[in-house]
Amino acid sequence: MKNIFGRIWAVWGLLWFIITMLIFMIPFIIIYYRPEPRRTHNFIFLSRIWMGIYMPLIGCPVLTRGRKNFASGQNYIVLFNHNAFIDVPVSSPCTPGGNKTIAKTELASTPVFGMLYKMGSVLVDRNSEASRRESFSSMKQVLDMGLHMIIYPEGTRNRTTEPLKAFHNGAFRLAVATGKPIMPAIIFNSRKVMPPKPPFFLWPCPMRLHFLSPVAIDPADTVEGLKEKLFVLMSDYYQTNA
């Protein structure tokens, strides 16, 4: 019975995603040609309203904690755990201030949605060394504009039984190169909302997003040291508060 309801609810969720996206499409098109970083600030503002409507409609309101950890005038490299597709429409709009997300190129070619996907993202083809180098430069430019850079250090969705998958180096290379502090963040219940199996399944469940205290970058910090430190910090917090 749960599998049947979950698939019916997934149809409901997809239907409302399309309807609300089309409603917001006109203002998104208007801001598309604005210069950066104004365009991104406008995009996140609209996305915040959109997801503030959409998430309760699908029975998944988001409860956020730790927004006070964002210091005025400071931008961050924000790290999120990643369990499901639902993490993306939760993480970016719920992050205070303008931000962009590192994202795979595949969805950028999707009709209509692809335009929104590109506006809110730094795109990377993980199979291309040239693309990875270009995306690293783009992420530095995002930070230079005063925006937050959102990264999922696990790289892909965590389909394991562990709280977190092993982290990749990119976020920590960026932190060492720029000196920008890291803001760890944990999303809870996304795996309940969209479990790895069965496919095309959606379950109504409140979601929680916690921003932890930021981690300052010391000139002596190394990529490996930061990676280990943040992995332990985020893993421990996830297990303690799940």
JSON list of C-alpha atoms in Angstrom, two decimals:
[
{"chain": "A", "resi": 1, "resn": "MET", "atom": "CA", "xyz": [0.00, 0.00, 0.00]},
{"chain": "A", "resi": 2, "resn": "LYS", "atom": "CA", "xyz": [2.81, 2.43, 0.85]},
{"chain": "A", "resi": 3, "resn": "ASN", "atom": "CA", "xyz": [4.46, 1.85, -2.54]},
{"chain": "A", "resi": 4, "resn": "ILE", "atom": "CA", "xyz": [1.18, 2.59, -4.33]},
{"chain": "A", "resi": 5, "resn": "PHE", "atom": "CA", "xyz": [0.58, 5.77, -2.33]},
{"chain": "A", "resi": 6, "resn": "GLY", "atom": "CA", "xyz": [4.20, 6.88, -2.82]},
{"chain": "A", "resi": 7, "resn": "ARG", "atom": "CA", "xyz": [3.88, 6.61, -6.59]},
{"chain": "A", "resi": 8, "resn": "ILE", "atom": "CA", "xyz": [0.54, 8.43, -6.61]},
{"chain": "A", "resi": 9, "resn": "TRP", "atom": "CA", "xyz": [2.07, 11.16, -4.45]},
{"chain": "A", "resi": 10, "resn": "ALA", "atom": "CA", "xyz": [5.02, 11.37, -6.84]},
{"chain": "A", "resi": 11, "resn": "VAL", "atom": "CA", "xyz": [2.56, 12.18, -9.65]},
{"chain": "A", "resi": 12, "resn": "TRP", "atom": "CA", "xyz": [1.03, 14.85, -7.40]},
{"chain": "A", "resi": 13, "resn": "GLY", "atom": "CA", "xyz": [4.50, 16.26, -6.70]},
{"chain": "A", "resi": 14, "resn": "LEU", "atom": "CA", "xyz": [5.51, 16.31, -10.36]},
{"chain": "A", "resi": 15, "resn": "LEU", "atom": "CA", "xyz": [2.23, 17.93, -11.38]},
{"chain": "A", "resi": 16, "resn": "TRP", "atom": "CA", "xyz": [2.60, 20.74, -8.86]},
{"chain": "A", "resi": 17, "resn": "PHE", "atom": "CA", "xyz": [6.26, 21.21, -9.71]},
{"chain": "A", "resi": 18, "resn": "ILE", "atom": "CA", "xyz": [5.36, 21.82, -13.36]},
{"chain": "A", "resi": 19, "resn": "ILE", "atom": "CA", "xyz": [2.39, 24.07, -12.51]},
{"chain": "A", "resi": 20, "resn": "THR", "atom": "CA", "xyz": [4.32, 26.24, -10.06]},
{"chain": "A", "resi": 21, "resn": "MET", "atom": "CA", "xyz": [7.37, 26.38, -12.34]},
{"chain": "A", "resi": 22, "resn": "LEU", "atom": "CA", "xyz": [5.25, 27.68, -15.22]},
{"chain": "A", "resi": 23, "resn": "ILE", "atom": "CA", "xyz": [3.66, 30.29, -12.94]},
{"chain": "A", "resi": 24, "resn": "PHE", "atom": "CA", "xyz": [7.10, 31.59, -11.96]},
{"chain": "A", "resi": 25, "resn": "MET", "atom": "CA", "xyz": [8.58, 31.29, -15.46]},
{"chain": "A", "resi": 26, "resn": "ILE", "atom": "CA", "xyz": [7.73, 34.84, -16.57]},
{"chain": "A", "resi": 27, "resn": "PRO", "atom": "CA", "xyz": [9.59, 36.56, -13.70]},
{"chain": "A", "resi": 28, "resn": "PHE", "atom": "CA", "xyz": [12.47, 34.11, -14.16]},
{"chain": "A", "resi": 29, "resn": "ILE", "atom": "CA", "xyz": [12.70, 35.05, -17.84]},
{"chain": "A", "resi": 30, "resn": "ILE", "atom": "CA", "xyz": [12.65, 38.76, -16.92]},
{"chain": "A", "resi": 31, "resn": "ILE", "atom": "CA", "xyz": [15.65, 38.42, -14.59]},
{"chain": "A", "resi": 32, "resn": "TYR", "atom": "CA", "xyz": [17.57, 36.08, -16.94]},
{"chain": "A", "resi": 33, "resn": "TYR", "atom": "CA", "xyz": [19.25, 38.99, -18.75]},
{"chain": "A", "resi": 34, "resn": "ARG", "atom": "CA", "xyz": [20.23, 40.98, -15.68]},
{"chain": "A", "resi": 35, "resn": "PRO", "atom": "CA", "xyz": [23.95, 41.28, -14.86]},
{"chain": "A", "resi": 36, "resn": "GLU", "atom": "CA", "xyz": [25.57, 39.28, -12.09]},
{"chain": "A", "resi": 37, "resn": "PRO", "atom": "CA", "xyz": [25.41, 39.15, -9.14]},
{"chain": "A", "resi": 38, "resn": "ARG", "atom": "CA", "xyz": [22.01, 40.90, -9.30]},
{"chain": "A", "resi": 39, "resn": "ARG", "atom": "CA", "xyz": [20.59, 38.09, -11.44]},
{"chain": "A", "resi": 40, "resn": "THR", "atom": "CA", "xyz": [21.53, 35.43, -8.89]},
{"chain": "A", "resi": 41, "resn": "HIS", "atom": "CA", "xyz": [20.15, 37.44, -5.97]},
{"chain": "A", "resi": 42, "resn": "ASN", "atom": "CA", "xyz": [16.86, 37.86, -7.87]},
{"chain": "A", "resi": 43, "resn": "PHE", "atom": "CA", "xyz": [16.85, 34.18, -8.85]},
{"chain": "A", "resi": 44, "resn": "ILE", "atom": "CA", "xyz": [17.28, 33.01, -5.25]},
{"chain": "A", "resi": 45, "resn": "PHE", "atom": "CA", "xyz": [14.61, 35.46, -4.05]},
{"chain": "A", "resi": 46, "resn": "LEU", "atom": "CA", "xyz": [12.09, 34.03, -6.53]},
{"chain": "A", "resi": 47, "resn": "SER", "atom": "CA", "xyz": [13.19, 30.45, -5.84]},
{"chain": "A", "resi": 48, "resn": "ARG", "atom": "CA", "xyz": [12.65, 31.01, -2.13]},
{"chain": "A", "resi": 49, "resn": "ILE", "atom": "CA", "xyz": [9.04, 32.08, -2.77]},
{"chain": "A", "resi": 50, "resn": "TRP", "atom": "CA", "xyz": [8.51, 29.22, -5.24]},
{"chain": "A", "resi": 51, "resn": "MET", "atom": "CA", "xyz": [9.79, 26.51, -2.90]},
{"chain": "A", "resi": 52, "resn": "GLY", "atom": "CA", "xyz": [8.00, 28.14, 0.04]},
{"chain": "A", "resi": 53, "resn": "ILE", "atom": "CA", "xyz": [4.79, 27.36, -1.83]},
{"chain": "A", "resi": 54, "resn": "TYR", "atom": "CA", "xyz": [5.79, 24.06, -3.43]},
{"chain": "A", "resi": 55, "resn": "MET", "atom": "CA", "xyz": [7.30, 22.18, -0.49]},
{"chain": "A", "resi": 56, "resn": "PRO", "atom": "CA", "xyz": [4.21, 22.50, 1.78]},
{"chain": "A", "resi": 57, "resn": "LEU", "atom": "CA", "xyz": [2.01, 21.56, -1.22]},
{"chain": "A", "resi": 58, "resn": "ILE", "atom": "CA", "xyz": [3.76, 18.18, -1.41]},
{"chain": "A", "resi": 59, "resn": "GLY", "atom": "CA", "xyz": [3.63, 17.70, 2.36]},
{"chain": "A", "resi": 60, "resn": "CYS", "atom": "CA", "xyz": [7.33, 18.43, 2.92]},
{"chain": "A", "resi": 61, "resn": "PRO", "atom": "CA", "xyz": [7.66, 21.78, 4.73]},
{"chain": "A", "resi": 62, "resn": "VAL", "atom": "CA", "xyz": [11.25, 22.67, 5.59]},
{"chain": "A", "resi": 63, "resn": "LEU", "atom": "CA", "xyz": [12.20, 23.64, 9.13]},
{"chain": "A", "resi": 64, "resn": "THR", "atom": "CA", "xyz": [15.49, 25.56, 9.20]},
{"chain": "A", "resi": 65, "resn": "ARG", "atom": "CA", "xyz": [17.87, 26.03, 12.12]},
{"chain": "A", "resi": 66, "resn": "GLY", "atom": "CA", "xyz": [21.17, 27.93, 12.43]},
{"chain": "A", "resi": 67, "resn": "ARG", "atom": "CA", "xyz": [20.58, 30.81, 10.00]},
{"chain": "A", "resi": 68, "resn": "LYS", "atom": "CA", "xyz": [22.14, 33.09, 12.63]},
{"chain": "A", "resi": 69, "resn": "ASN", "atom": "CA", "xyz": [25.50, 31.44, 11.89]},
{"chain": "A", "resi": 70, "resn": "PHE", "atom": "CA", "xyz": [25.71, 33.48, 8.67]},
{"chain": "A", "resi": 71, "resn": "ALA", "atom": "CA", "xyz": [27.61, 36.66, 9.53]},
{"chain": "A", "resi": 72, "resn": "SER", "atom": "CA", "xyz": [26.50, 39.84, 7.80]},
{"chain": "A", "resi": 73, "resn": "GLY", "atom": "CA", "xyz": [28.76, 40.72, 4.88]},
{"chain": "A", "resi": 74, "resn": "GLN", "atom": "CA", "xyz": [30.49, 37.31, 4.84]},
{"chain": "A", "resi": 75, "resn": "ASN", "atom": "CA", "xyz": [30.02, 34.67, 2.15]},
{"chain": "A", "resi": 76, "resn": "TYR", "atom": "CA", "xyz": [30.76, 30.99, 2.60]},
{"chain": "A", "resi": 77, "resn": "ILE", "atom": "CA", "xyz": [31.46, 27.69, 0.94]},
{"chain": "A", "resi": 78, "resn": "VAL", "atom": "CA", "xyz": [28.34, 25.85, 2.10]},
{"chain": "A", "resi": 79, "resn": "LEU", "atom": "CA", "xyz": [28.55, 22.06, 2.32]},
{"chain": "A", "resi": 80, "resn": "PHE", "atom": "CA", "xyz": [25.43, 19.89, 2.26]},
{"chain": "A", "resi": 81, "resn": "ASN", "atom": "CA", "xyz": [24.99, 16.16, 2.60]},
{"chain": "A", "resi": 82, "resn": "HIS", "atom": "CA", "xyz": [23.20, 14.63, -0.39]},
{"chain": "A", "resi": 83, "resn": "ASN", "atom": "CA", "xyz": [20.69, 11.78, -0.19]},
{"chain": "A", "resi": 84, "resn": "ALA", "atom": "CA", "xyz": [18.06, 12.60, -2.83]},
{"chain": "A", "resi": 85, "resn": "PHE", "atom": "CA", "xyz": [17.08, 14.92, -5.69]},
{"chain": "A", "resi": 86, "resn": "ILE", "atom": "CA", "xyz": [14.88, 16.83, -3.25]},
{"chain": "A", "resi": 87, "resn": "ASP", "atom": "CA", "xyz": [18.05, 18.19, -1.58]},
{"chain": "A", "resi": 88, "resn": "VAL", "atom": "CA", "xyz": [18.63, 20.72, -4.38]},
{"chain": "A", "resi": 89, "resn": "PRO", "atom": "CA", "xyz": [15.31, 22.62, -4.18]},
{"chain": "A", "resi": 90, "resn": "VAL", "atom": "CA", "xyz": [15.73, 22.61, -0.40]},
{"chain": "A", "resi": 91, "resn": "SER", "atom": "CA", "xyz": [19.37, 23.63, -0.01]},
{"chain": "A", "resi": 92, "resn": "SER", "atom": "CA", "xyz": [19.72, 26.60, -2.36]},
{"chain": "A", "resi": 93, "resn": "PRO", "atom": "CA", "xyz": [16.52, 28.56, -1.55]},
{"chain": "A", "resi": 94, "resn": "CYS", "atom": "CA", "xyz": [16.94, 27.92, 2.19]},
{"chain": "A", "resi": 95, "resn": "THR", "atom": "CA", "xyz": [20.51, 29.25, 2.26]},
{"chain": "A", "resi": 96, "resn": "PRO", "atom": "CA", "xyz": [20.44, 32.91, 3.37]},
{"chain": "A", "resi": 97, "resn": "GLY", "atom": "CA", "xyz": [21.70, 35.26, 0.66]},
{"chain": "A", "resi": 98, "resn": "GLY", "atom": "CA", "xyz": [22.58, 34.82, -2.99]},
{"chain": "A", "resi": 99, "resn": "ASN", "atom": "CA", "xyz": [24.20, 31.54, -3.90]},
{"chain": "A", "resi": 100, "resn": "LYS", "atom": "CA", "xyz": [25.04, 29.13, -6.68]},
{"chain": "A", "resi": 101, "resn": "THR", "atom": "CA", "xyz": [25.24, 25.34, -6.60]},
{"chain": "A", "resi": 102, "resn": "ILE", "atom": "CA", "xyz": [27.80, 23.10, -8.28]},
{"chain": "A", "resi": 103, "resn": "ALA", "atom": "CA", "xyz": [25.77, 20.86, -10.59]},
{"chain": "A", "resi": 104, "resn": "LYS", "atom": "CA", "xyz": [26.19, 18.23, -13.29]},
{"chain": "A", "resi": 105, "resn": "THR", "atom": "CA", "xyz": [25.68, 19.34, -16.89]},
{"chain": "A", "resi": 106, "resn": "GLU", "atom": "CA", "xyz": [23.17, 16.61, -17.77]},
{"chain": "A", "resi": 107, "resn": "LEU", "atom": "CA", "xyz": [20.01, 18.44, -16.66]},
{"chain": "A", "resi": 108, "resn": "ALA", "atom": "CA", "xyz": [21.02, 21.73, -18.30]},
{"chain": "A", "resi": 109, "resn": "SER", "atom": "CA", "xyz": [19.60, 20.54, -21.63]},
{"chain": "A", "resi": 110, "resn": "THR", "atom": "CA", "xyz": [16.14, 19.81, -20.17]},
{"chain": "A", "resi": 111, "resn": "PRO", "atom": "CA", "xyz": [13.50, 21.99, -21.89]},
{"chain": "A", "resi": 112, "resn": "VAL", "atom": "CA", "xyz": [12.30, 24.97, -19.81]},
{"chain": "A", "resi": 113, "resn": "PHE", "atom": "CA", "xyz": [13.74, 23.67, -16.51]},
{"chain": "A", "resi": 114, "resn": "GLY", "atom": "CA", "xyz": [17.24, 23.73, -18.02]},
{"chain": "A", "resi": 115, "resn": "MET", "atom": "CA", "xyz": [17.20, 27.54, -18.10]},
{"chain": "A", "resi": 116, "resn": "LEU", "atom": "CA", "xyz": [16.49, 27.71, -14.37]},
{"chain": "A", "resi": 117, "resn": "TYR", "atom": "CA", "xyz": [19.04, 24.99, -13.69]},
{"chain": "A", "resi": 118, "resn": "LYS", "atom": "CA", "xyz": [21.77, 26.96, -15.46]},
{"chain": "A", "resi": 119, "resn": "MET", "atom": "CA", "xyz": [20.86, 30.25, -13.74]},
{"chain": "A", "resi": 120, "resn": "GLY", "atom": "CA", "xyz": [21.33, 28.76, -10.29]},
{"chain": "A", "resi": 121, "resn": "SER", "atom": "CA", "xyz": [24.36, 26.61, -10.97]},
{"chain": "A", "resi": 122, "resn": "VAL", "atom": "CA", "xyz": [28.01, 26.32, -11.83]},
{"chain": "A", "resi": 123, "resn": "LEU", "atom": "CA", "xyz": [27.93, 23.44, -14.31]},
{"chain": "A", "resi": 124, "resn": "VAL", "atom": "CA", "xyz": [30.56, 20.72, -14.47]},
{"chain": "A", "resi": 125, "resn": "ASP", "atom": "CA", "xyz": [31.09, 17.64, -16.60]},
{"chain": "A", "resi": 126, "resn": "ARG", "atom": "CA", "xyz": [32.84, 15.32, -14.18]},
{"chain": "A", "resi": 127, "resn": "ASN", "atom": "CA", "xyz": [34.15, 13.21, -17.07]},
{"chain": "A", "resi": 128, "resn": "SER", "atom": "CA", "xyz": [36.06, 16.17, -18.49]},
{"chain": "A", "resi": 129, "resn": "GLU", "atom": "CA", "xyz": [39.27, 17.45, -16.89]},
{"chain": "A", "resi": 130, "resn": "ALA", "atom": "CA", "xyz": [38.90, 20.74, -18.79]},
{"chain": "A", "resi": 131, "resn": "SER", "atom": "CA", "xyz": [35.36, 21.18, -17.48]},
{"chain": "A", "resi": 132, "resn": "ARG", "atom": "CA", "xyz": [36.49, 20.52, -13.90]},
{"chain": "A", "resi": 133, "resn": "ARG", "atom": "CA", "xyz": [39.23, 23.16, -14.22]},
{"chain": "A", "resi": 134, "resn": "GLU", "atom": "CA", "xyz": [36.76, 25.66, -15.68]},
{"chain": "A", "resi": 135, "resn": "SER", "atom": "CA", "xyz": [34.20, 24.98, -12.96]},
{"chain": "A", "resi": 136, "resn": "PHE", "atom": "CA", "xyz": [36.84, 25.56, -10.27]},
{"chain": "A", "resi": 137, "resn": "SER", "atom": "CA", "xyz": [37.59, 28.99, -11.76]},
{"chain": "A", "resi": 138, "resn": "SER", "atom": "CA", "xyz": [33.85, 29.71, -11.98]},
{"chain": "A", "resi": 139, "resn": "MET", "atom": "CA", "xyz": [33.36, 28.83, -8.31]},
{"chain": "A", "resi": 140, "resn": "LYS", "atom": "CA", "xyz": [36.12, 31.25, -7.35]},
{"chain": "A", "resi": 141, "resn": "GLN", "atom": "CA", "xyz": [34.35, 33.94, -9.40]},
{"chain": "A", "resi": 142, "resn": "VAL", "atom": "CA", "xyz": [31.09, 33.19, -7.57]},
{"chain": "A", "resi": 143, "resn": "LEU", "atom": "CA", "xyz": [32.85, 33.77, -4.25]},
{"chain": "A", "resi": 144, "resn": "ASP", "atom": "CA", "xyz": [34.54, 36.90, -5.60]},
{"chain": "A", "resi": 145, "resn": "MET", "atom": "CA", "xyz": [31.06, 38.30, -6.36]},
{"chain": "A", "resi": 146, "resn": "GLY", "atom": "CA", "xyz": [30.13, 37.91, -2.69]},
{"chain": "A", "resi": 147, "resn": "LEU", "atom": "CA", "xyz": [27.82, 34.94, -3.29]},
{"chain": "A", "resi": 148, "resn": "HIS", "atom": "CA", "xyz": [27.82, 31.69, -1.36]},
{"chain": "A", "resi": 149, "resn": "MET", "atom": "CA", "xyz": [29.04, 28.59, -3.20]},
{"chain": "A", "resi": 150, "resn": "ILE", "atom": "CA", "xyz": [27.00, 25.47, -2.39]},
{"chain": "A", "resi": 151, "resn": "ILE", "atom": "CA", "xyz": [28.77, 22.13, -2.82]},
{"chain": "A", "resi": 152, "resn": "TYR", "atom": "CA", "xyz": [27.76, 18.54, -2.12]},
{"chain": "A", "resi": 153, "resn": "PRO", "atom": "CA", "xyz": [31.14, 17.10, -1.10]},
{"chain": "A", "resi": 154, "resn": "GLU", "atom": "CA", "xyz": [29.94, 13.51, -1.51]},
{"chain": "A", "resi": 155, "resn": "GLY", "atom": "CA", "xyz": [29.71, 14.25, -5.24]},
{"chain": "A", "resi": 156, "resn": "THR", "atom": "CA", "xyz": [26.59, 12.19, -5.89]},
{"chain": "A", "resi": 157, "resn": "ARG", "atom": "CA", "xyz": [23.61, 10.99, -3.90]},
{"chain": "A", "resi": 158, "resn": "ASN", "atom": "CA", "xyz": [24.46, 8.76, -0.97]},
{"chain": "A", "resi": 159, "resn": "ARG", "atom": "CA", "xyz": [22.83, 5.39, -1.66]},
{"chain": "A", "resi": 160, "resn": "THR", "atom": "CA", "xyz": [24.81, 3.59, 1.05]},
{"chain": "A", "resi": 161, "resn": "THR", "atom": "CA", "xyz": [23.69, 2.73, 4.57]},
{"chain": "A", "resi": 162, "resn": "GLU", "atom": "CA", "xyz": [26.35, 5.08, 6.00]},
{"chain": "A", "resi": 163, "resn": "PRO", "atom": "CA", "xyz": [25.43, 8.62, 7.17]},
{"chain": "A", "resi": 164, "resn": "LEU", "atom": "CA", "xyz": [27.82, 10.13, 4.59]},
{"chain": "A", "resi": 165, "resn": "LYS", "atom": "CA", "xyz": [29.80, 8.94, 1.59]},
{"chain": "A", "resi": 166, "resn": "ALA", "atom": "CA", "xyz": [33.51, 9.75, 1.36]},
{"chain": "A", "resi": 167, "resn": "PHE", "atom": "CA", "xyz": [34.12, 13.38, 0.46]},
{"chain": "A", "resi": 168, "resn": "HIS", "atom": "CA", "xyz": [35.78, 14.59, -2.73]},
{"chain": "A", "resi": 169, "resn": "ASN", "atom": "CA", "xyz": [38.54, 17.20, -2.65]},
{"chain": "A", "resi": 170, "resn": "GLY", "atom": "CA", "xyz": [36.95, 20.04, -4.64]},
{"chain": "A", "resi": 171, "resn": "ALA", "atom": "CA", "xyz": [35.26, 21.98, -1.84]},
{"chain": "A", "resi": 172, "resn": "PHE", "atom": "CA", "xyz": [38.39, 21.89, 0.29]},
{"chain": "A", "resi": 173, "resn": "ARG", "atom": "CA", "xyz": [40.71, 22.88, -2.56]},
{"chain": "A", "resi": 174, "resn": "LEU", "atom": "CA", "xyz": [38.41, 25.86, -3.07]},
{"chain": "A", "resi": 175, "resn": "ALA", "atom": "CA", "xyz": [38.55, 26.75, 0.63]},
{"chain": "A", "resi": 176, "resn": "VAL", "atom": "CA", "xyz": [42.36, 26.56, 0.72]},
{"chain": "A", "resi": 177, "resn": "ALA", "atom": "CA", "xyz": [42.67, 28.59, -2.50]},
{"chain": "A", "resi": 178, "resn": "THR", "atom": "CA", "xyz": [40.26, 31.36, -1.44]},
{"chain": "A", "resi": 179, "resn": "GLY", "atom": "CA", "xyz": [40.43, 31.36, 2.36]},
{"chain": "A", "resi": 180, "resn": "LYS", "atom": "CA", "xyz": [36.64, 31.48, 2.50]},
{"chain": "A", "resi": 181, "resn": "PRO", "atom": "CA", "xyz": [35.13, 29.87, 5.62]},
{"chain": "A", "resi": 182, "resn": "ILE", "atom": "CA", "xyz": [33.16, 26.65, 5.27]},
{"chain": "A", "resi": 183, "resn": "MET", "atom": "CA", "xyz": [29.56, 26.46, 6.48]},
{"chain": "A", "resi": 184, "resn": "PRO", "atom": "CA", "xyz": [28.60, 22.80, 7.08]},
{"chain": "A", "resi": 185, "resn": "ALA", "atom": "CA", "xyz": [24.89, 22.04, 6.71]},
{"chain": "A", "resi": 186, "resn": "ILE", "atom": "CA", "xyz": [22.82, 18.91, 7.22]},
{"chain": "A", "resi": 187, "resn": "ILE", "atom": "CA", "xyz": [19.53, 18.03, 5.54]},
{"chain": "A", "resi": 188, "resn": "PHE", "atom": "CA", "xyz": [17.41, 15.49, 7.42]},
{"chain": "A", "resi": 189, "resn": "ASN", "atom": "CA", "xyz": [14.63, 13.25, 6.06]},
{"chain": "A", "resi": 190, "resn": "SER", "atom": "CA", "xyz": [15.32, 13.64, 2.34]},
{"chain": "A", "resi": 191, "resn": "ARG", "atom": "CA", "xyz": [15.89, 9.89, 2.16]},
{"chain": "A", "resi": 192, "resn": "LYS", "atom": "CA", "xyz": [12.43, 9.35, 3.67]},
{"chain": "A", "resi": 193, "resn": "VAL", "atom": "CA", "xyz": [10.91, 11.73, 1.12]},
{"chain": "A", "resi": 194, "resn": "MET", "atom": "CA", "xyz": [12.75, 10.20, -1.85]},
{"chain": "A", "resi": 195, "resn": "PRO", "atom": "CA", "xyz": [14.31, 6.84, -0.96]},
{"chain": "A", "resi": 196, "resn": "PRO", "atom": "CA", "xyz": [16.77, 5.25, -3.42]},
{"chain": "A", "resi": 197, "resn": "LYS", "atom": "CA", "xyz": [14.17, 2.54, -4.13]},
{"chain": "A", "resi": 198, "resn": "PRO", "atom": "CA", "xyz": [11.54, 2.20, -5.49]},
{"chain": "A", "resi": 199, "resn": "PRO", "atom": "CA", "xyz": [11.98, 4.64, -8.40]},
{"chain": "A", "resi": 200, "resn": "PHE", "atom": "CA", "xyz": [9.50, 7.50, -8.92]},
{"chain": "A", "resi": 201, "resn": "PHE", "atom": "CA", "xyz": [8.42, 7.61, -5.30]},
{"chain": "A", "resi": 202, "resn": "LEU", "atom": "CA", "xyz": [7.58, 10.58, -3.07]},
{"chain": "A", "resi": 203, "resn": "TRP", "atom": "CA", "xyz": [6.56, 10.46, 0.58]},
{"chain": "A", "resi": 204, "resn": "PRO", "atom": "CA", "xyz": [5.16, 13.48, 2.49]},
{"chain": "A", "resi": 205, "resn": "CYS", "atom": "CA", "xyz": [7.40, 14.18, 5.46]},
{"chain": "A", "resi": 206, "resn": "PRO", "atom": "CA", "xyz": [8.63, 17.40, 7.10]},
{"chain": "A", "resi": 207, "resn": "MET", "atom": "CA", "xyz": [12.28, 18.11, 6.33]},
{"chain": "A", "resi": 208, "resn": "ARG", "atom": "CA", "xyz": [14.87, 19.74, 8.56]},
{"chain": "A", "resi": 209, "resn": "LEU", "atom": "CA", "xyz": [17.89, 21.77, 7.53]},
{"chain": "A", "resi": 210, "resn": "HIS", "atom": "CA", "xyz": [20.53, 22.69, 10.10]},
{"chain": "A", "resi": 211, "resn": "PHE", "atom": "CA", "xyz": [23.36, 25.14, 9.46]},
{"chain": "A", "resi": 212, "resn": "LEU", "atom": "CA", "xyz": [26.27, 24.40, 11.79]},
{"chain": "A", "resi": 213, "resn": "SER", "atom": "CA", "xyz": [28.89, 26.83, 13.06]},
{"chain": "A", "resi": 214, "resn": "PRO", "atom": "CA", "xyz": [31.26, 27.97, 10.29]},
{"chain": "A", "resi": 215, "resn": "VAL", "atom": "CA", "xyz": [34.79, 26.62, 10.09]},
{"chain": "A", "resi": 216, "resn": "ALA", "atom": "CA", "xyz": [37.44, 29.31, 9.54]},
{"chain": "A", "resi": 217, "resn": "ILE", "atom": "CA", "xyz": [40.32, 28.55, 7.19]},
{"chain": "A", "resi": 218, "resn": "ASP", "atom": "CA", "xyz": [43.83, 28.81, 8.55]},
{"chain": "A", "resi": 219, "resn": "PRO", "atom": "CA", "xyz": [46.80, 29.36, 6.18]},
{"chain": "A", "resi": 220, "resn": "ALA", "atom": "CA", "xyz": [48.28, 26.12, 7.53]},
{"chain": "A", "resi": 221, "resn": "ASP", "atom": "CA", "xyz": [45.18, 24.07, 6.64]},
{"chain": "A", "resi": 222, "resn": "THR", "atom": "CA", "xyz": [45.53, 21.36, 4.02]},
{"chain": "A", "resi": 223, "resn": "VAL", "atom": "CA", "xyz": [42.93, 19.87, 1.70]},
{"chain": "A", "resi": 224, "resn": "GLU", "atom": "CA", "xyz": [43.16, 16.46, 3.37]},
{"chain": "A", "resi": 225, "resn": "GLY", "atom": "CA", "xyz": [43.04, 17.94, 6.86]},
{"chain": "A", "resi": 226, "resn": "LEU", "atom": "CA", "xyz": [39.95, 20.03, 6.11]},
{"chain": "A", "resi": 227, "resn": "LYS", "atom": "CA", "xyz": [38.26, 17.12, 4.36]},
{"chain": "A", "resi": 228, "resn": "GLU", "atom": "CA", "xyz": [38.74, 14.83, 7.35]},
{"chain": "A", "resi": 229, "resn": "LYS", "atom": "CA", "xyz": [37.70, 17.52, 9.83]},
{"chain": "A", "resi": 230, "resn": "LEU", "atom": "CA", "xyz": [34.46, 18.37, 8.02]},
{"chain": "A", "resi": 231, "resn": "PHE", "atom": "CA", "xyz": [33.59, 14.73, 7.37]},
{"chain": "A", "resi": 232, "resn": "VAL", "atom": "CA", "xyz": [33.83, 13.88, 11.07]},
{"chain": "A", "resi": 233, "resn": "LEU", "atom": "CA", "xyz": [31.96, 17.03, 12.09]},
{"chain": "A", "resi": 234, "resn": "MET", "atom": "CA", "xyz": [29.07, 16.49, 9.66]},
{"chain": "A", "resi": 235, "resn": "SER", "atom": "CA", "xyz": [28.86, 12.73, 10.18]},
{"chain": "A", "resi": 236, "resn": "ASP", "atom": "CA", "xyz": [28.76, 13.05, 13.97]},
{"chain": "A", "resi": 237, "resn": "TYR", "atom": "CA", "xyz": [26.12, 15.77, 13.82]},
{"chain": "A", "resi": 238, "resn": "TYR", "atom": "CA", "xyz": [23.97, 13.76, 11.42]},
{"chain": "A", "resi": 239, "resn": "GLN", "atom": "CA", "xyz": [24.04, 10.67, 13.61]},
{"chain": "A", "resi": 240, "resn": "THR", "atom": "CA", "xyz": [23.41, 12.62, 16.81]},
{"chain": "A", "resi": 241, "resn": "ASN", "atom": "CA", "xyz": [20.45, 14.59, 15.49]},
{"chain": "A", "resi": 242, "resn": "ALA", "atom": "CA", "xyz": [18.79, 12.24, 12.97]}
]
